[in-house]
PDB file of C-alpha atoms in Angstrom:
ATOM      1  CA  MET A   1     113.820 100.261  90.930  1.00  0.00           C
ATOM      2  CA  MET A   2     112.984  99.796  94.662  1.00  0.00           C
ATOM      3  CA  PRO A   3     115.895  99.468  96.691  1.00  0.00           C
ATOM      4  CA  ALA A   4     116.977  96.310  98.702  1.00  0.00           C
ATOM      5  CA  HIS A   5     116.064  97.607 101.986  1.00  0.00           C
ATOM      6  CA  TYR A   6     112.543  96.904 100.830  1.00  0.00           C
ATOM      7  CA  ALA A   7     113.448  93.188 101.429  1.00  0.00           C
ATOM      8  CA  LEU A   8     113.394  94.057 105.430  1.00  0.00           C
ATOM      9  CA  SER A   9     110.117  94.577 106.271  1.00  0.00           C
ATOM     10  CA  ASP A  10     108.956  91.624 104.219  1.00  0.00           C
ATOM     11  CA  ALA A  11     111.727  89.587 106.054  1.00  0.00           C
ATOM     12  CA  ALA A  12     109.785  90.192 109.332  1.00  0.00           C
ATOM     13  CA  ILE A  13     106.613  88.894 107.906  1.00  0.00           C
ATOM     14  CA  VAL A  14     108.555  85.617 106.953  1.00  0.00           C
ATOM     15  CA  LEU A  15     109.989  85.157 110.578  1.00  0.00           C
ATOM     16  CA  VAL A  16     106.829  85.826 112.327  1.00  0.00           C
ATOM     17  CA  SER A  17     104.659  83.298 110.082  1.00  0.00           C
ATOM     18  CA  LEU A  18     107.593  80.721 110.245  1.00  0.00           C
ATOM     19  CA  PHE A  19     107.753  80.766 114.068  1.00  0.00           C
ATOM     20  CA  ALA A  20     104.012  81.556 114.820  1.00  0.00           C
ATOM     21  CA  GLY A  21     102.771  78.877 111.846  1.00  0.00           C
ATOM     22  CA  GLN A  22     104.835  76.145 113.577  1.00  0.00           C
ATOM     23  CA  ALA A  23     103.371  77.214 117.122  1.00  0.00           C
ATOM     24  CA  LEU A  24      99.959  76.949 115.499  1.00  0.00           C
ATOM     25  CA  TRP A  25     100.551  73.538 113.911  1.00  0.00           C
ATOM     26  CA  ARG A  26     101.799  72.164 117.109  1.00  0.00           C
ATOM     27  CA  ASN A  27      98.667  73.383 119.194  1.00  0.00           C
ATOM     28  CA  MET A  28      96.503  71.666 116.476  1.00  0.00           C
ATOM     29  CA  LYS A  29      95.146  74.875 114.849  1.00  0.00           C
ATOM     30  CA  ALA A  30      95.585  74.046 111.056  1.00  0.00           C
ATOM     31  CA  LEU A  31      93.761  76.848 109.456  1.00  0.00           C
ATOM     32  CA  PRO A  32      95.830  79.661 111.304  1.00  0.00           C
ATOM     33  CA  ALA A  33      98.784  77.794 110.591  1.00  0.00           C
ATOM     34  CA  PHE A  34      97.789  77.542 106.838  1.00  0.00           C
ATOM     35  CA  ALA A  35      97.303  81.405 107.005  1.00  0.00           C
ATOM     36  CA  MET A  36     100.445  82.216 108.258  1.00  0.00           C
ATOM     37  CA  ALA A  37     101.827  79.872 105.448  1.00  0.00           C
ATOM     38  CA  CYS A  38     100.073  81.976 102.897  1.00  0.00           C
ATOM     39  CA  PHE A  39     101.451  85.562 104.469  1.00  0.00           C
ATOM     40  CA  GLY A  40     104.524  84.026 104.931  1.00  0.00           C
ATOM     41  CA  VAL A  41     104.999  82.640 101.119  1.00  0.00           C
ATOM     42  CA  ALA A  42     104.139  85.928  99.786  1.00  0.00           C
ATOM     43  CA  ALA A  43     106.513  87.892 101.551  1.00  0.00           C
ATOM     44  CA  CYS A  44     109.280  85.242 100.860  1.00  0.00           C
ATOM     45  CA  ILE A  45     108.908  86.247  97.155  1.00  0.00           C
ATOM     46  CA  GLY A  46     109.293  89.598  98.447  1.00  0.00           C
ATOM     47  CA  VAL A  47     112.433  88.926 100.121  1.00  0.00           C
ATOM     48  CA  VAL A  48     113.877  87.353  97.315  1.00  0.00           C
ATOM     49  CA  ARG A  49     112.784  89.855  94.758  1.00  0.00           C
ATOM     50  CA  PHE A  50     114.484  93.146  96.502  1.00  0.00           C
ATOM     51  CA  GLY A  51     117.432  91.112  98.259  1.00  0.00           C
ATOM     52  CA  GLY A  52     118.142  89.654  95.175  1.00  0.00           C
ATOM     53  CA  GLY A  53     117.986  92.567  92.918  1.00  0.00           C
ATOM     54  CA  LEU A  54     114.908  91.258  90.919  1.00  0.00           C
ATOM     55  CA  GLN A  55     112.772  93.922  91.468  1.00  0.00           C
ATOM     56  CA  ASP A  56     111.224  94.017  87.745  1.00  0.00           C
ATOM     57  CA  ALA A  57     111.349  89.908  87.371  1.00  0.00           C
ATOM     58  CA  LEU A  58     109.646  89.134  90.235  1.00  0.00           C
ATOM     59  CA  ALA A  59     107.316  92.072  90.616  1.00  0.00           C
ATOM     60  CA  ALA A  60     104.094  90.201  88.829  1.00  0.00           C
ATOM     61  CA  LEU A  61     104.784  87.286  90.992  1.00  0.00           C
ATOM     62  CA  HIS A  62     105.106  89.397  93.659  1.00  0.00           C
ATOM     63  CA  SER A  63     102.263  91.305  93.422  1.00  0.00           C
ATOM     64  CA  GLY A  64     100.055  88.160  92.396  1.00  0.00           C
ATOM     65  CA  ALA A  65     100.918  86.072  95.293  1.00  0.00           C
ATOM     66  CA  SER A  66     100.330  88.803  97.912  1.00  0.00           C
ATOM     67  CA  GLN A  67      96.850  89.249  96.616  1.00  0.00           C
ATOM     68  CA  TYR A  68      95.986  85.497  95.694  1.00  0.00           C
ATOM     69  CA  LEU A  69      97.940  84.335  99.308  1.00  0.00           C
ATOM     70  CA  GLY A  70      96.383  87.286 101.560  1.00  0.00           C
ATOM     71  CA  LEU A  71      93.051  86.513 100.453  1.00  0.00           C
ATOM     72  CA  ALA A  72      93.521  82.747 100.948  1.00  0.00           C
ATOM     73  CA  GLY A  73      95.232  83.561 104.291  1.00  0.00           C
ATOM     74  CA  ALA A  74      92.043  86.048 105.474  1.00  0.00           C
ATOM     75  CA  PHE A  75      89.813  83.095 104.202  1.00  0.00           C
ATOM     76  CA  ALA A  76      91.521  80.714 106.449  1.00  0.00           C
ATOM     77  CA  ILE A  77      91.180  83.013 109.329  1.00  0.00           C
ATOM     78  CA  LEU A  78      87.538  83.454 108.981  1.00  0.00           C
ATOM     79  CA  ALA A  79      87.107  79.598 108.137  1.00  0.00           C
ATOM     80  CA  HIS A  80      89.187  79.003 111.598  1.00  0.00           C
ATOM     81  CA  TYR A  81      85.994  80.319 113.285  1.00  0.00           C
ATOM     82  CA  LEU A  82      83.167  79.537 110.804  1.00  0.00           C
ATOM     83  CA  LEU A  83      84.279  75.895 109.936  1.00  0.00           C
ATOM     84  CA  PRO A  84      86.635  74.956 112.395  1.00  0.00           C
ATOM     85  CA  PRO A  85      88.371  71.049 111.762  1.00  0.00           C
ATOM     86  CA  LYS A  86      89.111  68.768 114.109  1.00  0.00           C
ATOM     87  CA  GLY A  87      93.073  68.874 114.783  1.00  0.00           C
ATOM     88  CA  ARG A  88      95.050  68.812 111.860  1.00  0.00           C
ATOM     89  CA  ASN A  89      92.243  67.900 109.466  1.00  0.00           C
ATOM     90  CA  GLY A  90      91.777  70.846 107.584  1.00  0.00           C
ATOM     91  CA  ILE A  91      93.054  69.613 104.238  1.00  0.00           C
ATOM     92  CA  ALA A  92      89.609  69.482 102.451  1.00  0.00           C
ATOM     93  CA  ILE A  93      89.152  73.311 104.133  1.00  0.00           C
ATOM     94  CA  ILE A  94      92.506  74.235 102.846  1.00  0.00           C
ATOM     95  CA  PHE A  95      91.843  72.966  99.184  1.00  0.00           C
ATOM     96  CA  ILE A  96      88.222  74.661  99.174  1.00  0.00           C
ATOM     97  CA  ILE A  97      89.925  78.200 100.193  1.00  0.00           C
ATOM     98  CA  LEU A  98      92.938  77.659  97.988  1.00  0.00           C
ATOM     99  CA  SER A  99      90.439  77.006  94.871  1.00  0.00           C
ATOM    100  CA  VAL A 100      87.987  79.669  95.926  1.00  0.00           C
ATOM    101  CA  ALA A 101      90.786  82.339  96.210  1.00  0.00           C
ATOM    102  CA  LEU A 102      92.479  81.358  93.009  1.00  0.00           C
ATOM    103  CA  ALA A 103      88.763  81.505  91.261  1.00  0.00           C
ATOM    104  CA  ILE A 104      88.492  85.024  92.505  1.00  0.00           C
ATOM    105  CA  PHE A 105      91.904  85.997  91.631  1.00  0.00           C
ATOM    106  CA  TRP A 106      91.516  84.570  88.092  1.00  0.00           C
ATOM    107  CA  PHE A 107      87.964  85.665  87.363  1.00  0.00           C
ATOM    108  CA  ALA A 108      86.799  88.419  89.922  1.00  0.00           C
ATOM    109  CA  LYS A 109      90.132  90.349  90.519  1.00  0.00           C
ATOM    110  CA  PRO A 110      88.066  93.598  91.327  1.00  0.00           C
ATOM    111  CA  PHE A 111      86.697  91.826  94.253  1.00  0.00           C
ATOM    112  CA  LEU A 112      89.953  90.608  95.591  1.00  0.00           C
ATOM    113  CA  GLY A 113      90.457  93.849  97.933  1.00  0.00           C
ATOM    114  CA  PRO A 114      86.805  94.023  99.223  1.00  0.00           C
ATOM    115  CA  LEU A 115      86.384  90.319  99.943  1.00  0.00           C
ATOM    116  CA  PHE A 116      89.872  90.502 101.767  1.00  0.00           C
ATOM    117  CA  LEU A 117      88.614  93.586 103.783  1.00  0.00           C
ATOM    118  CA  LEU A 118      85.101  91.450 104.498  1.00  0.00           C
ATOM    119  CA  ALA A 119      86.938  88.139 105.662  1.00  0.00           C
ATOM    120  CA  LEU A 120      88.968  90.380 108.096  1.00  0.00           C
ATOM    121  CA  ALA A 121      85.768  92.060 109.075  1.00  0.00           C
ATOM    122  CA  VAL A 122      83.818  88.893 109.820  1.00  0.00           C
ATOM    123  CA  ALA A 123      86.715  87.225 111.409  1.00  0.00           C
ATOM    124  CA  PHE A 124      86.783  90.137 113.720  1.00  0.00           C
ATOM    125  CA  ALA A 125      83.263  89.812 114.713  1.00  0.00           C
ATOM    126  CA  ALA A 126      83.425  86.049 114.752  1.00  0.00           C
ATOM    127  CA  SER A 127      86.341  86.164 117.045  1.00  0.00           C
ATOM    128  CA  ILE A 128      84.408  88.085 119.294  1.00  0.00           C
ATOM    129  CA  VAL A 129      81.475  85.889 119.199  1.00  0.00           C
ATOM    130  CA  ARG A 130      82.930  82.599 119.392  1.00  0.00           C
ATOM    131  CA  PRO A 131      86.468  83.194 121.421  1.00  0.00           C
ATOM    132  CA  GLY A 132      87.657  80.030 121.962  1.00  0.00           C
ATOM    133  CA  PRO A 133      89.688  78.660 124.769  1.00  0.00           C
ATOM    134  CA  SER A 134      92.691  80.973 124.157  1.00  0.00           C
ATOM    135  CA  ARG A 135      93.755  83.724 126.504  1.00  0.00           C
ATOM    136  CA  PRO A 136      93.842  86.678 125.989  1.00  0.00           C
ATOM    137  CA  SER A 137      91.027  86.369 123.639  1.00  0.00           C
ATOM    138  CA  TRP A 138      90.982  89.947 122.746  1.00  0.00           C
ATOM    139  CA  LEU A 139      94.491  89.625 120.508  1.00  0.00           C
ATOM    140  CA  VAL A 140      92.690  87.801 117.655  1.00  0.00           C
ATOM    141  CA  PRO A 141      89.817  90.683 117.229  1.00  0.00           C
ATOM    142  CA  VAL A 142      92.571  93.283 117.619  1.00  0.00           C
ATOM    143  CA  ALA A 143      94.809  91.448 115.168  1.00  0.00           C
ATOM    144  CA  CYS A 144      91.901  91.388 112.670  1.00  0.00           C
ATOM    145  CA  ALA A 145      91.163  95.166 113.426  1.00  0.00           C
ATOM    146  CA  VAL A 146      94.978  96.307 112.862  1.00  0.00           C
ATOM    147  CA  MET A 147      95.073  94.223 109.533  1.00  0.00           C
ATOM    148  CA  LEU A 148      91.972  96.104 108.342  1.00  0.00           C
ATOM    149  CA  ALA A 149      92.945  99.428 109.277  1.00  0.00           C
ATOM    150  CA  ASN A 150      96.435  98.674 108.110  1.00  0.00           C
ATOM    151  CA  THR A 151      94.925  97.964 104.320  1.00  0.00           C
ATOM    152  CA  LEU A 152      92.880 100.787 104.560  1.00  0.00           C
ATOM    153  CA  PHE A 153      94.994 103.490 105.646  1.00  0.00           C
ATOM    154  CA  ILE A 154      98.488 102.452 105.460  1.00  0.00           C
ATOM    155  CA  ARG A 155      99.072 100.322 102.546  1.00  0.00           C
ATOM    156  CA  ARG A 156      99.946 103.148  99.538  1.00  0.00           C
ATOM    157  CA  ALA A 157      99.110 106.016 101.883  1.00  0.00           C
ATOM    158  CA  ALA A 158      99.574 109.291 100.095  1.00  0.00           C
ATOM    159  CA  TRP A 159     100.311 110.956 103.209  1.00  0.00           C
ATOM    160  CA  LEU A 160     103.218 108.715 103.743  1.00  0.00           C
ATOM    161  CA  ASP A 161     106.638 108.676 101.954  1.00  0.00           C
ATOM    162  CA  GLU A 162     106.516 105.319  99.483  1.00  0.00           C
ATOM    163  CA  ALA A 163     109.145 103.509 101.371  1.00  0.00           C
ATOM    164  CA  VAL A 164     107.697 104.437 105.123  1.00  0.00           C
ATOM    165  CA  SER A 165     104.404 103.280 103.618  1.00  0.00           C
ATOM    166  CA  TRP A 166     105.796 100.072 102.472  1.00  0.00           C
ATOM    167  CA  HIS A 167     108.077  99.049 105.506  1.00  0.00           C
ATOM    168  CA  ALA A 168     105.055 100.506 108.164  1.00  0.00           C
ATOM    169  CA  TYR A 169     102.573  98.320 106.083  1.00  0.00           C
ATOM    170  CA  HIS A 170     104.644  95.141 106.272  1.00  0.00           C
ATOM    171  CA  LEU A 171     105.696  95.732 109.901  1.00  0.00           C
ATOM    172  CA  ILE A 172     102.339  96.099 111.071  1.00  0.00           C
ATOM    173  CA  ILE A 173     101.287  92.810 109.096  1.00  0.00           C
ATOM    174  CA  ALA A 174     103.882  90.892 111.007  1.00  0.00           C
ATOM    175  CA  LEU A 175     102.839  92.310 114.477  1.00  0.00           C
ATOM    176  CA  ALA A 176      98.956  91.596 113.671  1.00  0.00           C
ATOM    177  CA  LEU A 177     100.228  88.057 112.644  1.00  0.00           C
ATOM    178  CA  ALA A 178     102.297  87.648 115.931  1.00  0.00           C
ATOM    179  CA  ALA A 179      99.168  88.988 117.750  1.00  0.00           C
ATOM    180  CA  LEU A 180      96.767  86.708 116.048  1.00  0.00           C
ATOM    181  CA  ALA A 181      99.189  83.637 116.611  1.00  0.00           C
ATOM    182  CA  LYS A 182      99.381  84.556 120.256  1.00  0.00           C
ATOM    183  CA  GLY A 183      95.590  84.880 120.617  1.00  0.00           C
ATOM    184  CA  LEU A 184      94.731  81.764 118.658  1.00  0.00           C
ATOM    185  CA  MET A 185      97.191  79.767 121.507  1.00  0.00           C
ATOM    186  CA  THR A 186      95.260  77.737 123.936  1.00  0.00           C
ATOM    187  CA  THR A 187      96.313  77.991 127.359  1.00  0.00           C
ATOM    188  CA  LYS A 188      97.729  74.154 127.454  1.00  0.00           C
ATOM    189  CA  GLN A 189     100.351  74.240 125.035  1.00  0.00           C
ATOM    190  CA  ARG A 190     101.162  70.889 123.134  1.00  0.00           C
ATOM    191  CA  VAL A 191     104.886  70.500 122.776  1.00  0.00           C
ATOM    192  CA  SER A 192     106.334  67.847 120.144  1.00  0.00           C
TER     193      SER A 192
END
């Protein structure tokens, strides 16, 4: 059974996704705001799982939500560059993302990890080719690269203690999400 302190680094993702998601939504960035929500919901399940002493009861839900929503979040970041919606009108794209990610989760589970990495790699390249009006524009590709490296080298790293690997992985995700959100903000922010 994993100790309750495992909830702390998941809580960092929840906090970043709450603040960053709201800021992105206010600035008409519907798909990145949805990506923040995906990562935040998965992490929130982790907070409840570990903070509430429900490690075994919520293990499958936490794992499944992390895989499914992580893939949906990566697809949303990619879609922001490849299929940018006008304003907040991204509901159809979000529905497609959720449907495709769910189909992959149910019918092609071995492809979850590779597709997550591929989506981040293509988002990395797309954010360089099509940087958008945000400043500094280098934050988005750096955030995608950090998430890629984090997934490949920190998640379940044999050279790290299990607790260190867990916390490092989640704290790096939180930092990458914060950098991603900051990189996607335009210089003229809309306040509501």
